[in-house]
Coordinates of C-alpha atoms in Angstrom, one line a residue:
M1 CA 0.0 0.0 0.0
E2 CA 1.2 3.5 -0.8
S3 CA 2.2 6.0 1.7
I4 CA 0.4 9.3 2.1
S5 CA 3.3 11.1 0.9
S6 CA 3.6 8.8 -2.3
A7 CA -0.1 8.8 -2.9
R8 CA -0.4 12.7 -2.9
P9 CA 2.7 14.1 -3.6
S10 CA 3.2 17.8 -4.0
L11 CA 3.6 19.7 -7.3
T12 CA 7.0 20.6 -5.9
T13 CA 8.0 17.0 -6.1
A14 CA 7.0 16.4 -9.4
L15 CA 8.9 19.5 -10.6
I16 CA 12.1 18.5 -8.9
T17 CA 11.8 15.1 -10.5
A18 CA 11.2 16.6 -13.8
V19 CA 14.8 18.2 -13.6
A20 CA 16.4 14.6 -14.2
P21 CA 15.0 14.0 -17.6
A22 CA 15.2 17.5 -18.5
A23 CA 19.2 17.4 -17.7
W24 CA 19.4 13.9 -19.4
G25 CA 17.7 15.5 -22.5
T26 CA 20.7 17.7 -22.9
T27 CA 23.0 14.5 -23.4
Y28 CA 22.4 14.0 -26.9
L29 CA 23.6 17.7 -27.8
V30 CA 26.5 17.9 -25.4
T31 CA 27.9 14.5 -26.6
A32 CA 27.6 15.4 -30.3
E33 CA 29.0 18.9 -30.2
F34 CA 31.6 18.8 -27.3
L35 CA 32.8 15.2 -26.3
P36 CA 35.6 13.2 -28.3
P37 CA 33.6 11.3 -30.7
D38 CA 33.2 7.5 -30.6
R39 CA 34.3 7.1 -27.2
P40 CA 30.9 6.4 -25.4
L41 CA 32.2 4.1 -22.7
F42 CA 34.9 6.5 -21.8
A43 CA 32.3 9.4 -21.4
A44 CA 30.1 7.3 -19.5
A45 CA 33.1 6.4 -16.7
V46 CA 34.0 10.1 -16.8
R47 CA 30.5 11.2 -16.3
A48 CA 29.9 8.9 -13.3
L49 CA 33.2 8.1 -11.4
P50 CA 34.3 11.8 -10.8
A51 CA 31.1 13.0 -9.7
G52 CA 30.4 10.0 -7.3
L53 CA 34.1 10.6 -5.8
L54 CA 33.2 14.2 -5.1
L55 CA 29.9 13.6 -3.7
L56 CA 31.2 10.7 -1.4
A57 CA 34.1 13.3 -0.4
W58 CA 31.5 15.9 0.7
R59 CA 29.3 13.4 2.5
R60 CA 32.1 11.2 3.9
R61 CA 29.9 8.4 4.8
L62 CA 30.3 4.7 3.4
P63 CA 27.8 2.0 3.4
T64 CA 27.4 -0.3 6.3
G65 CA 26.2 -4.0 6.6
S66 CA 24.0 -5.2 3.7
W67 CA 24.4 -1.9 2.0
W68 CA 28.0 -2.6 0.8
W69 CA 26.3 -5.2 -1.8
R70 CA 22.8 -3.2 -2.3
A71 CA 24.8 0.0 -3.2
T72 CA 26.8 -2.1 -5.5
L73 CA 24.0 -3.6 -7.3
L74 CA 22.0 -0.5 -7.4
G75 CA 25.1 1.2 -8.8
W76 CA 25.5 -1.5 -11.4
L77 CA 21.8 -1.5 -12.5
N78 CA 21.4 2.3 -12.9
I79 CA 24.8 3.3 -14.0
G80 CA 27.5 0.5 -14.7
L81 CA 25.1 -1.6 -17.0
F82 CA 22.8 0.8 -18.0
F83 CA 25.2 3.2 -19.8
P84 CA 26.9 0.5 -21.7
L85 CA 23.5 -1.0 -22.8
I86 CA 22.1 2.5 -24.1
F87 CA 25.3 3.1 -25.8
L88 CA 25.1 -0.5 -27.5
A89 CA 21.6 0.5 -28.7
A90 CA 22.4 3.9 -30.0
Y91 CA 25.3 2.6 -32.0
H92 CA 23.2 -0.6 -33.6
L93 CA 20.0 0.9 -34.1
P94 CA 18.5 3.8 -35.8
G95 CA 18.3 6.9 -33.2
G96 CA 14.5 7.2 -33.3
L97 CA 13.8 3.5 -32.9
A98 CA 16.3 3.3 -30.1
A99 CA 14.8 6.2 -28.3
T100 CA 11.1 4.8 -28.9
L101 CA 12.2 1.4 -27.4
Q102 CA 13.5 3.0 -24.4
A103 CA 10.3 5.0 -24.0
S104 CA 8.5 1.6 -23.2
S105 CA 10.5 2.0 -19.8
P106 CA 7.4 3.3 -17.8
L107 CA 5.6 -0.1 -18.6
A108 CA 8.7 -2.1 -17.3
V109 CA 8.7 0.0 -14.2
M110 CA 4.9 -0.2 -13.7
A111 CA 5.2 -4.1 -14.2
L112 CA 8.1 -4.7 -11.9
A113 CA 6.6 -2.2 -9.1
F114 CA 3.5 -4.4 -9.1
L115 CA 5.6 -7.7 -8.7
L116 CA 8.2 -6.4 -6.2
L117 CA 6.3 -3.6 -4.2
R118 CA 2.6 -4.4 -4.9
E119 CA 2.0 -1.1 -6.4
R120 CA -1.0 -1.1 -8.6
P121 CA -0.5 1.1 -11.6
G122 CA -4.0 1.7 -12.3
T123 CA -5.7 1.9 -15.9
V124 CA -5.1 5.6 -16.4
R125 CA -1.5 5.3 -15.9
V126 CA -1.1 2.3 -18.1
L127 CA -3.1 4.2 -21.0
A128 CA -0.8 7.1 -20.2
A129 CA 2.4 5.0 -20.7
L130 CA 0.9 3.8 -24.1
V131 CA 0.2 7.4 -25.1
G132 CA 3.5 8.5 -24.1
L133 CA 5.0 5.6 -26.0
G134 CA 3.4 6.6 -29.1
G135 CA 4.2 10.4 -28.5
V136 CA 7.8 9.6 -28.6
G137 CA 7.5 7.6 -31.6
L138 CA 6.0 10.4 -33.5
L139 CA 8.5 12.7 -32.0
V140 CA 11.9 10.7 -32.9
L141 CA 11.0 8.0 -35.5
R142 CA 12.5 9.1 -38.9
A143 CA 13.0 6.9 -42.0
P144 CA 13.4 3.1 -41.1
G145 CA 17.0 2.0 -40.8
E146 CA 18.5 -1.4 -40.4
M147 CA 18.2 -3.2 -37.0
S148 CA 20.6 -5.7 -35.4
T149 CA 20.2 -8.1 -32.7
A150 CA 22.9 -6.4 -30.7
G151 CA 21.0 -3.1 -30.8
L152 CA 17.9 -4.8 -29.7
V153 CA 19.6 -6.3 -26.8
G154 CA 21.0 -2.9 -25.9
A155 CA 17.7 -1.2 -26.1
F156 CA 15.7 -3.6 -24.0
G157 CA 18.4 -4.7 -21.8
S158 CA 18.8 -0.8 -20.8
V159 CA 15.2 -0.6 -20.2
L160 CA 15.0 -3.8 -17.8
V161 CA 18.0 -3.0 -15.9
S162 CA 17.1 0.6 -15.2
A163 CA 13.5 -0.3 -14.5
L164 CA 14.9 -3.0 -11.9
G165 CA 17.1 -0.5 -10.4
F166 CA 14.5 2.2 -10.0
V167 CA 12.2 -0.1 -8.4
M168 CA 14.8 -1.5 -6.0
V169 CA 15.5 2.2 -5.0
K170 CA 12.1 2.1 -3.5
R171 CA 12.2 -1.6 -2.1
W172 CA 15.2 -0.7 -0.2
P173 CA 14.9 2.7 1.6
A174 CA 18.1 3.9 2.1
P175 CA 19.5 5.0 5.8
V176 CA 21.2 7.8 4.4
D177 CA 20.3 10.9 2.6
L178 CA 19.7 10.9 -1.3
V179 CA 23.1 12.7 -2.0
T180 CA 24.9 9.9 0.0
L181 CA 22.9 7.2 -1.8
V182 CA 23.6 8.7 -5.3
S183 CA 27.4 8.8 -4.5
W184 CA 27.3 5.0 -3.5
Q185 CA 26.0 4.2 -6.7
L186 CA 27.9 6.6 -9.0
V187 CA 31.1 5.3 -7.5
A188 CA 30.2 1.5 -7.8
G189 CA 28.7 2.3 -11.4
G190 CA 31.9 4.1 -12.3
L191 CA 34.2 1.4 -11.3
L192 CA 32.5 -1.1 -13.3
L193 CA 32.7 1.2 -16.2
V194 CA 36.4 2.1 -16.3
P195 CA 37.6 -1.6 -17.2
I196 CA 35.1 -1.9 -19.5
A197 CA 36.0 1.3 -21.3
L198 CA 39.6 0.6 -21.2
L199 CA 39.0 -3.0 -22.6
V200 CA 36.7 -1.9 -25.4
E201 CA 38.0 1.4 -26.2
G202 CA 41.7 1.5 -25.2
P203 CA 43.5 4.4 -23.5
P204 CA 41.6 7.7 -23.0
P205 CA 41.4 10.2 -25.7
A206 CA 42.9 13.8 -25.4
V207 CA 40.4 16.2 -23.9
D208 CA 40.3 19.9 -25.0
V209 CA 38.7 22.7 -23.2
P210 CA 35.0 22.4 -24.9
A211 CA 35.0 18.4 -24.1
A212 CA 36.1 19.3 -20.5
A213 CA 33.2 21.7 -20.1
G214 CA 30.9 19.1 -21.6
F215 CA 32.1 16.5 -19.1
V216 CA 31.6 19.0 -16.3
W217 CA 28.1 19.5 -17.4
L218 CA 27.3 15.9 -18.0
G219 CA 28.9 14.9 -14.4
A220 CA 27.5 17.7 -12.4
I221 CA 24.2 18.4 -14.1
G222 CA 23.2 15.6 -16.2
T223 CA 24.4 12.8 -13.5
A224 CA 24.8 13.8 -10.0
L225 CA 22.2 16.5 -9.9
A226 CA 19.8 14.5 -12.1
Y227 CA 20.0 11.2 -9.9
V228 CA 19.4 13.2 -6.8
C229 CA 16.4 14.8 -8.2
W230 CA 15.2 11.5 -9.7
F231 CA 15.5 9.3 -6.5
H232 CA 13.8 12.4 -4.9
G233 CA 10.7 11.6 -6.8
L234 CA 11.3 7.7 -6.4
T235 CA 11.2 8.1 -2.7
R236 CA 7.9 10.0 -2.7
M237 CA 5.8 9.1 -5.6
P238 CA 4.6 5.8 -7.2
A239 CA 7.4 4.4 -9.4
G240 CA 4.7 4.3 -12.4
A241 CA 4.3 8.2 -12.1
V242 CA 8.1 8.8 -11.7
S243 CA 8.9 6.7 -14.7
L244 CA 6.3 8.6 -16.7
V245 CA 8.1 12.0 -16.1
G246 CA 11.1 10.4 -17.8
L247 CA 9.4 10.7 -20.9
L248 CA 10.3 14.4 -20.9
N249 CA 13.9 13.4 -21.9
P250 CA 13.3 12.9 -25.6
V251 CA 11.1 16.0 -25.3
V252 CA 13.9 18.2 -24.2
G253 CA 16.4 16.3 -26.6
T254 CA 14.1 17.1 -29.6
T255 CA 13.7 20.7 -28.6
L256 CA 17.2 21.6 -28.2
G257 CA 17.9 19.8 -31.7
A258 CA 15.5 21.9 -33.3
V259 CA 16.4 25.3 -31.8
V260 CA 20.2 24.8 -31.4
V261 CA 21.0 22.5 -34.4
G262 CA 18.3 23.3 -36.7
E263 CA 16.9 19.7 -37.0
V264 CA 13.7 19.1 -38.6
F265 CA 10.5 19.7 -36.4
G266 CA 7.1 19.3 -38.2
T267 CA 3.8 18.4 -37.4
A268 CA 4.3 14.9 -36.3
Q269 CA 7.0 16.1 -34.0
A270 CA 4.3 18.8 -32.7
V271 CA 1.7 16.2 -32.3
G272 CA 4.1 13.7 -30.6
M273 CA 5.3 16.4 -28.0
V274 CA 1.6 17.0 -27.1
L275 CA 1.0 13.4 -26.7
V276 CA 4.0 12.9 -24.5
L277 CA 3.1 15.8 -22.3
G278 CA -0.3 14.5 -22.1
G279 CA 0.9 11.2 -21.0
V280 CA 3.2 12.6 -18.3
L281 CA 0.3 14.8 -17.0
A282 CA -2.2 12.0 -17.1
G283 CA 0.1 9.8 -15.3
Q284 CA 0.5 12.0 -12.1
P285 CA -1.3 10.8 -9.0
A286 CA -3.5 13.9 -8.6
V287 CA -4.6 13.8 -12.2
S288 CA -4.8 10.1 -12.5
G289 CA -6.9 9.9 -9.5
R290 CA -9.5 12.4 -11.0
L291 CA -9.6 10.7 -14.3
A292 CA -10.0 7.2 -12.7
A293 CA -12.6 8.6 -10.4
G294 CA -14.6 10.0 -13.4
L295 CA -14.2 7.0 -15.3
S296 CA -15.7 5.0 -12.3
A297 CA -18.6 7.5 -11.9
V298 CA -19.4 7.0 -15.8
L299 CA -19.4 3.4 -15.7
D300 CA -21.5 3.4 -12.3
R301 CA -24.0 5.8 -13.6
H302 CA -24.5 3.5 -16.8
R303 CA -24.8 0.5 -14.6
V304 CA -27.6 2.0 -12.4
R305 CA -29.3 3.4 -15.5
E306 CA -29.5 -0.2 -17.0
Q307 CA -31.7 -1.1 -14.0
L308 CA -34.2 1.2 -15.0
P309 CA -37.3 0.4 -17.4
R310 CA -36.6 1.3 -20.7
G311 CA -37.9 5.2 -21.3
V312 CA -38.2 6.0 -17.7
A313 CA -36.6 9.3 -16.9
H314 CA -34.5 9.5 -13.8
P315 CA -33.9 13.1 -12.6
P316 CA -31.5 12.5 -9.7
L317 CA -29.5 10.4 -11.8
D318 CA -29.2 12.9 -14.7
A319 CA -28.5 15.7 -12.1
A320 CA -25.7 13.6 -10.7
G321 CA -24.1 13.3 -14.2
A322 CA -24.4 16.8 -15.1
E323 CA -22.7 17.9 -11.8
G324 CA -19.9 15.3 -12.4
L325 CA -20.8 13.6 -9.0
D326 CA -18.7 10.8 -8.3
V327 CA -21.4 8.2 -7.5
G328 CA -18.9 5.3 -8.2
G329 CA -18.0 4.7 -4.5
E330 CA -17.2 7.9 -2.4
G331 CA -18.0 7.2 1.1
L332 CA -18.4 3.1 0.4
V333 CA -15.6 0.7 1.6
G334 CA -15.3 -3.0 1.5
D335 CA -14.7 -4.7 4.6
V336 CA -12.8 -8.1 4.9
H337 CA -16.0 -9.9 3.8
V338 CA -16.4 -7.8 0.9
E339 CA -19.6 -6.4 2.3
R340 CA -20.3 -2.7 1.6
E341 CA -20.2 -0.2 4.6
L342 CA -21.8 3.3 4.7
L343 CA -19.4 6.0 5.7
P344 CA -20.4 9.5 5.9
G345 CA -20.2 11.0 2.3
A346 CA -22.8 13.0 -0.1
A347 CA -21.7 10.9 -2.9
A348 CA -22.4 7.7 -1.0
L349 CA -26.1 9.2 0.0
A350 CA -26.6 10.4 -3.6
R351 CA -25.7 6.8 -4.8
L352 CA -28.3 5.2 -2.5
D353 CA -30.8 7.6 -3.4
V354 CA -30.2 6.8 -7.1
E355 CA -30.4 3.1 -6.5
D356 CA -33.8 3.5 -4.6
H357 CA -35.2 5.7 -7.3
A358 CA -34.3 2.9 -10.1
L359 CA -35.9 0.2 -7.7
A360 CA -39.0 2.3 -7.4
A361 CA -39.3 2.8 -11.1
R362 CA -39.0 -0.8 -11.8
V363 CA -41.8 -1.6 -9.2
D364 CA -44.2 1.0 -10.6
A365 CA -43.3 -0.5 -14.2
G366 CA -44.4 -4.0 -12.8
E367 CA -40.9 -5.4 -13.4
V368 CA -40.4 -6.1 -9.7
E369 CA -42.9 -7.6 -7.5
L370 CA -42.2 -6.9 -3.7
P371 CA -43.4 -9.9 -1.5
A372 CA -46.0 -9.0 1.0
R373 CA -44.8 -8.7 4.5
G374 CA -47.6 -8.9 7.1
D375 CA -45.1 -8.1 9.9
L376 CA -44.3 -4.8 8.3
V377 CA -48.0 -3.5 7.6
R378 CA -49.6 -1.7 10.2
P379 CA -53.3 -2.5 10.9
C380 CA -55.4 0.3 9.8
A381 CA -57.5 2.0 12.5
E382 CA -61.1 0.9 12.4

């Protein structure tokens, strides 16, 4: 069961969380314009390890007990394995296809959160993820290109390892502040990346001033700050809602590409951006809760209306629908025996009134015959 803080997070929490995908969205532009070409693993290692060591030196706190292996595992999932897999996808798949496949991450997060946290995503949030996925496709997909098995493994592998890492952050509440938790993960992930980069790419390349500035930006903003903000959201919001915020990443990347580099931005991209933003918004707890309540109310009014005789008007039901009254359950709860219990609530009373009117209309129409109850009939005075 979600805590109150995660069920109704503040707008500030959502905005802080959105800093992460906004920062990640600058990665494509910074990498292409400033970093050494064809050295993605070196870039990933430099992005993670120095930032982690600086944060660790600032906080001066090491893991204890089981948190040695937990921090290591989280660092490998969120950093050490995720970065190589995402670069594998980028190098072996068309860029738009890689981004679209990675946009399936919210669905993976919701599935794992349900399995490991018993966190129900809800119909609205799943639909929001599908809408967002379609929006990313319109936003970034271009002409089809060649696909490879390695690229598909990288794309889906990056989705799975990051989704598992995010969910495990929620499953294992850290005994330290978020900055310390991020430092542990960046160091663990960076230590895994360094030997992989040396083995695959060889010695480090020369780094000029623009490249150094790019690495500072990606390390400080695109990694350290971004992951602190991301985990801030994960510890306070449902995992599915946080993962949907991540869809802002390609929105920022596409916008920067169009504004700074002059990449094509047409009708399809505009529609895709609207769909992504709509999916992100619909998946947030306050909005998805209202949408779910509205859907429940519509279905409940339809169910009650079906109990009425054909052609019989029902002013109370029509008025409830016109006012947007949630007659779908406010004030009604189920006990352990799945029996309804009335609690104070205007919507609950309105629902009972609607059902009473429906029953009365069916009795008047002769569809329901009430049994005679002599014990309830008061004798008439003679």
